[in-house]
């Protein structure tokens, strides 16, 4: 409505609105509006890819992209709209025969090759950023992540399946493995992978009291594809965990699942609520969850994804919920792992083998810390001495 009214009052060039719209700054933006439209999306996508493992604030990420948008907009405007308009005027206006042919030849020999070269370079750079190196391998990798075949994940570690070498080559080519993932990492057992994770992150090592608590206490876990891809590791670290996960599950879907389990008598006192990756979340949902299940300890797990604005909004709401309710606790997966690209697949969201172990270890550590304090757990001496031989 405001736009229509503004256009109506600025139609007459004598009005104040027309004077404002006709100032040099607005004219400058107006002439380049299409170039701005083209470049802002390309720069946004490239920025998300380049900074997907950065904790930098979303507003700062946007500010860093602005100079590149202006620069590429001006270059494309000068090379296309300005020069093409100039060429069209030179081409259509009457000119002496001895100058006309020279003018056309000069334009084609100088300006057109430069324009084609720069446009080709920019196009190649954009396509390289947007497209994975191997589309077939990338598609196969995504299918394996989303499908979450636990049997294949276990067998691939111990070298049972026939296509084990091919699978390892595909993963290595698609991920670009770092030093932590090199060698025989995918030949290791789950226990060995957890030992590597604890060695890399000593702060996640469990105490004997925490290990004892995890081995004796049941836990309910509701999650999406992140939990689905780390289900094996979660069950290894927390033997009594009851996982209910599904790809693309929304935050509000988990509330109905908890209601059903509560009515069926299968809802445990500890709830790991790892939902929010799929972007739909409001404070009303958190209020409903926290108040309806106020006799349970609820552990929110923050999300990691390339969309920085969505990531910031979701994690901010989860933090607000944890601060608002005494029965809600925050497991900050974002703060812990965001800058560790070696823990993720190429999408920057789903944890790989190492990442799944770290993810499970982090959740287990936080849940067990709360459980030990609440239940005043102290490991019997015989249990403590036996536990020293197990992996942390």
XYZ file of C-alpha atoms in Angstrom:
392
model
C 0.000 0.000 0.000
C 2.810 2.388 0.899
C 4.563 1.685 -2.417
C 1.412 2.369 -4.433
C 0.784 5.622 -2.572
C 4.394 6.698 -3.022
C 4.287 6.020 -6.764
C 1.057 7.969 -7.003
C 2.409 11.096 -5.293
C 5.748 10.956 -7.116
C 4.224 10.690 -10.591
C 4.206 14.466 -10.935
C 7.849 15.643 -11.241
C 6.985 18.856 -9.371
C 6.114 17.094 -6.094
C 8.463 16.674 -3.138
C 8.338 12.869 -3.488
C 9.481 13.116 -7.100
C 12.390 15.337 -6.080
C 13.474 12.770 -3.485
C 13.246 9.881 -5.948
C 15.186 11.871 -8.516
C 18.249 12.587 -6.372
C 21.634 11.320 -7.694
C 21.988 8.566 -5.086
C 18.660 6.958 -5.933
C 19.369 7.312 -9.640
C 22.707 5.558 -9.136
C 21.027 2.618 -7.398
C 18.187 2.577 -9.903
C 20.486 2.236 -12.892
C 22.242 -0.702 -11.247
C 19.201 -2.327 -9.651
C 19.240 -5.377 -11.925
C 22.945 -5.958 -11.322
C 22.333 -5.759 -7.561
C 19.520 -8.271 -7.950
C 21.762 -10.699 -9.846
C 24.836 -10.518 -7.617
C 23.384 -10.406 -4.100
C 22.096 -13.983 -4.308
C 25.315 -15.373 -5.794
C 27.428 -13.646 -3.135
C 25.081 -14.848 -0.390
C 25.412 -18.495 -1.495
C 29.192 -18.254 -1.827
C 29.410 -16.570 1.575
C 27.411 -19.343 3.205
C 29.734 -21.956 1.735
C 32.943 -20.145 2.662
C 31.842 -19.292 6.217
C 29.722 -22.311 7.126
C 32.186 -23.359 9.844
C 32.550 -19.868 11.305
C 30.973 -18.645 14.558
C 30.967 -15.086 13.237
C 27.729 -13.248 13.909
C 25.239 -13.360 11.051
C 25.065 -9.553 10.801
C 28.840 -9.350 10.434
C 28.781 -12.028 7.732
C 26.274 -9.939 5.790
C 28.385 -6.794 6.187
C 31.421 -8.621 4.800
C 29.431 -9.569 1.704
C 28.230 -6.023 0.962
C 31.524 -4.696 -0.546
C 31.701 -7.656 -2.933
C 28.112 -7.062 -4.049
C 28.862 -3.397 -4.798
C 32.140 -4.236 -6.558
C 30.702 -6.924 -8.838
C 27.596 -4.829 -9.470
C 29.675 -1.873 -10.667
C 31.908 -4.083 -12.826
C 28.986 -5.824 -14.505
C 27.136 -2.528 -14.945
C 30.103 -0.839 -16.600
C 30.868 -3.834 -18.823
C 27.307 -4.552 -19.882
C 24.693 -1.844 -19.444
C 26.896 1.262 -19.695
C 29.144 0.056 -22.513
C 26.346 -1.635 -24.422
C 24.309 1.558 -24.280
C 27.332 3.505 -25.460
C 27.926 1.012 -28.245
C 24.289 1.100 -29.287
C 24.384 4.890 -29.554
C 27.612 4.738 -31.526
C 26.227 1.980 -33.714
C 22.895 3.629 -34.523
C 23.853 7.264 -34.907
C 24.809 8.517 -38.353
C 28.554 8.687 -38.829
C 30.933 9.298 -41.695
C 31.876 6.109 -43.450
C 35.558 6.563 -42.678
C 34.828 6.622 -38.889
C 31.926 4.183 -38.606
C 33.830 1.017 -39.462
C 36.734 1.987 -37.199
C 34.375 2.639 -34.254
C 32.732 -0.779 -34.521
C 36.033 -2.590 -34.923
C 37.533 -0.842 -31.897
C 34.610 -1.822 -29.696
C 34.694 -5.476 -30.697
C 38.476 -5.760 -30.450
C 38.818 -4.129 -27.023
C 35.652 -4.127 -24.968
C 33.937 -7.361 -25.980
C 36.926 -9.686 -25.278
C 37.453 -8.062 -21.868
C 33.792 -8.459 -21.030
C 33.728 -12.121 -22.120
C 36.890 -12.899 -20.144
C 35.662 -11.367 -16.888
C 32.192 -12.870 -17.258
C 33.724 -16.314 -17.849
C 35.957 -16.029 -14.789
C 33.097 -14.939 -12.541
C 30.827 -17.681 -13.886
C 33.441 -20.391 -13.356
C 34.099 -19.204 -9.815
C 30.396 -19.183 -8.967
C 29.801 -22.644 -10.438
C 32.828 -24.017 -8.603
C 31.436 -22.748 -5.315
C 27.916 -24.004 -5.899
C 28.641 -27.431 -7.376
C 30.403 -30.331 -5.600
C 33.437 -31.811 -7.287
C 31.676 -35.079 -8.002
C 27.888 -34.918 -8.253
C 27.418 -38.680 -8.324
C 29.520 -39.223 -5.212
C 27.810 -36.329 -3.476
C 24.353 -37.778 -4.193
C 25.413 -41.195 -2.930
C 26.839 -39.654 0.214
C 23.636 -37.729 0.920
C 21.572 -40.893 0.434
C 23.768 -42.706 2.939
C 23.456 -39.888 5.473
C 19.691 -39.587 5.133
C 19.082 -43.311 4.953
C 21.308 -44.015 7.957
C 22.040 -47.704 7.476
C 23.549 -48.660 10.840
C 24.560 -52.130 9.665
C 26.600 -50.709 6.793
C 28.194 -48.128 9.091
C 29.330 -50.834 11.527
C 30.434 -53.271 8.826
C 32.353 -50.609 6.940
C 34.481 -50.000 10.020
C 35.539 -53.621 10.436
C 35.917 -54.298 6.724
C 33.196 -56.927 6.292
C 31.281 -55.620 3.275
C 32.659 -56.372 -0.177
C 32.592 -52.766 -1.385
C 34.407 -51.455 1.694
C 37.330 -50.030 -0.296
C 34.980 -48.393 -2.761
C 32.944 -46.893 0.084
C 36.057 -45.486 1.741
C 37.226 -43.973 -1.554
C 33.831 -42.365 -2.101
C 33.790 -40.857 1.392
C 37.353 -39.594 1.081
C 36.693 -37.994 -2.299
C 33.411 -36.395 -1.248
C 34.533 -35.085 2.125
C 38.127 -34.089 1.545
C 39.269 -35.824 4.704
C 41.484 -34.001 7.142
C 44.345 -35.515 9.059
C 42.058 -36.664 11.860
C 40.053 -38.772 9.408
C 42.915 -40.229 7.391
C 44.437 -43.681 7.588
C 42.382 -46.610 8.810
C 39.817 -44.508 10.690
C 36.932 -46.269 8.958
C 38.377 -49.678 9.846
C 38.166 -48.891 13.550
C 35.539 -50.241 15.878
C 33.068 -47.978 17.645
C 35.071 -48.260 20.863
C 38.272 -47.167 19.111
C 36.525 -44.202 17.503
C 35.256 -43.065 20.905
C 38.760 -43.391 22.321
C 40.012 -41.147 19.500
C 37.236 -38.634 20.199
C 38.055 -38.427 23.906
C 41.740 -38.097 23.106
C 40.981 -35.170 20.775
C 38.598 -33.548 23.288
C 39.743 -34.451 26.836
C 37.055 -32.274 28.410
C 34.479 -34.858 27.303
C 36.006 -37.670 29.349
C 33.456 -39.264 31.659
C 34.059 -39.761 35.348
C 33.400 -43.141 36.921
C 30.243 -41.776 38.543
C 28.981 -40.537 35.169
C 29.719 -43.838 33.428
C 27.940 -45.740 36.164
C 24.933 -43.426 35.903
C 24.721 -43.854 32.110
C 24.865 -47.629 32.432
C 21.995 -47.748 34.908
C 19.606 -44.931 33.944
C 17.132 -44.925 31.006
C 17.006 -41.933 28.643
C 14.477 -40.922 25.986
C 15.881 -39.259 22.861
C 13.743 -37.589 20.193
C 15.562 -36.285 17.127
C 15.820 -35.733 13.399
C 18.400 -36.803 10.801
C 21.272 -35.645 13.029
C 20.297 -38.148 15.715
C 19.508 -40.700 13.016
C 23.041 -40.488 11.642
C 24.562 -40.798 15.139
C 22.224 -43.492 16.483
C 24.918 -46.181 16.713
C 27.237 -43.919 18.686
C 24.464 -42.716 21.000
C 23.473 -46.281 21.854
C 27.089 -47.247 22.426
C 27.730 -44.420 24.867
C 24.288 -44.592 26.545
C 23.215 -48.264 26.576
C 19.757 -47.529 28.012
C 18.825 -44.747 25.607
C 15.528 -45.089 23.726
C 15.908 -43.279 20.377
C 12.988 -42.078 18.274
C 14.407 -40.256 15.232
C 13.219 -39.435 11.735
C 14.634 -37.476 8.812
C 13.198 -33.935 8.407
C 11.285 -34.113 11.697
C 10.061 -30.755 12.996
C 10.306 -29.470 16.564
C 6.565 -29.615 17.200
C 6.365 -33.255 16.051
C 8.457 -34.290 19.037
C 5.852 -32.979 21.491
C 3.234 -35.403 20.153
C 5.763 -38.240 20.378
C 6.447 -37.455 24.030
C 2.703 -37.345 24.759
C 2.219 -40.750 23.205
C 5.122 -42.215 25.162
C 3.878 -40.668 28.390
C 0.452 -42.247 27.918
C 2.088 -45.577 27.067
C 4.323 -45.400 30.122
C 7.551 -45.490 28.081
C 8.717 -41.919 28.698
C 11.849 -41.765 30.858
C 12.783 -39.008 33.368
C 15.615 -37.748 31.118
C 14.659 -36.451 27.657
C 17.214 -35.503 25.005
C 15.265 -33.246 22.636
C 17.507 -32.868 19.574
C 15.143 -31.066 17.197
C 15.361 -27.680 15.500
C 17.607 -28.310 12.498
C 14.627 -28.066 10.134
C 14.047 -24.401 10.976
C 10.462 -24.275 12.301
C 10.526 -23.191 15.962
C 8.821 -20.628 18.170
C 8.878 -19.762 21.861
C 5.293 -20.989 22.177
C 6.443 -24.497 21.230
C 9.175 -24.401 23.870
C 6.691 -23.118 26.482
C 4.290 -25.930 25.670
C 7.020 -28.574 25.878
C 8.606 -27.317 29.103
C 5.342 -26.842 31.013
C 3.626 -30.043 29.918
C 6.660 -32.173 30.826
C 7.808 -30.157 33.827
C 8.567 -33.282 35.870
C 11.214 -34.392 33.369
C 14.714 -33.118 32.692
C 14.728 -31.875 29.079
C 18.027 -31.395 27.254
C 17.967 -29.197 24.135
C 20.780 -29.696 21.610
C 21.739 -26.631 19.577
C 21.910 -26.940 15.822
C 24.669 -26.417 13.266
C 23.899 -25.543 9.653
C 25.216 -23.308 6.848
C 22.181 -20.968 6.989
C 23.564 -18.561 9.572
C 20.346 -16.578 10.084
C 18.288 -19.722 10.717
C 21.040 -21.140 12.911
C 21.175 -17.978 15.031
C 17.399 -17.793 15.428
C 16.934 -21.461 16.400
C 19.831 -21.554 18.846
C 18.746 -18.258 20.382
C 15.287 -19.658 21.112
C 16.738 -22.862 22.581
C 19.010 -20.820 24.849
C 16.114 -18.620 25.922
C 14.070 -21.700 26.790
C 16.895 -23.174 28.870
C 17.253 -19.912 30.787
C 13.509 -19.589 31.324
C 12.688 -23.042 32.703
C 14.386 -24.893 35.535
C 13.796 -28.327 33.997
C 15.332 -27.405 30.623
C 19.085 -27.656 29.984
C 21.185 -26.707 26.972
C 23.743 -28.943 25.283
C 25.612 -26.455 23.103
C 26.693 -28.566 20.133
C 27.019 -25.358 18.091
C 29.509 -23.714 20.448
C 31.493 -26.913 20.827
C 31.771 -28.111 17.232
C 30.944 -25.255 14.825
C 34.568 -24.487 13.942
C 35.615 -28.161 13.671
C 35.008 -28.898 9.995
C 36.684 -32.303 10.404
C 33.637 -33.511 12.356
C 31.113 -32.978 9.549
C 30.182 -34.172 6.126
C 30.404 -31.679 3.287
C 26.956 -30.266 4.037
C 28.304 -28.775 7.271
C 25.360 -30.143 9.265
C 25.480 -33.934 9.610
C 28.330 -35.385 11.706
C 30.621 -37.952 10.091
C 31.993 -41.009 11.935
C 34.258 -38.946 14.181
C 31.648 -36.239 14.578
C 28.969 -38.752 15.569
C 31.210 -40.073 18.356
C 31.942 -36.548 19.615
C 28.230 -35.679 19.350
C 27.233 -38.707 21.430
C 30.028 -38.113 23.940
C 28.996 -34.468 24.413
C 25.351 -35.375 25.004
C 26.284 -38.198 27.376
C 28.599 -35.911 29.351
C 25.958 -33.230 29.915
C 23.126 -35.634 30.714
C 25.302 -37.666 33.088
C 26.606 -34.575 34.891
C 23.049 -33.515 35.642
C 22.024 -37.050 36.631
C 24.942 -37.577 39.013
C 24.233 -34.304 40.831
C 20.486 -34.877 41.002
C 20.669 -38.522 42.123
C 23.763 -38.055 44.299
C 25.510 -40.976 42.597
C 28.720 -42.442 43.955
C 30.225 -45.493 42.294
C 30.847 -48.502 44.556
C 34.538 -49.374 44.826
C 34.251 -52.704 42.998
C 32.390 -51.038 40.118
C 34.927 -48.212 39.935
C 37.907 -50.569 39.704
C 36.208 -52.586 36.971
C 35.292 -49.450 35.037
C 38.907 -48.337 34.728
C 39.412 -50.864 31.945
C 36.564 -49.505 29.808
C 36.780 -46.697 27.269
C 35.782 -43.248 28.502
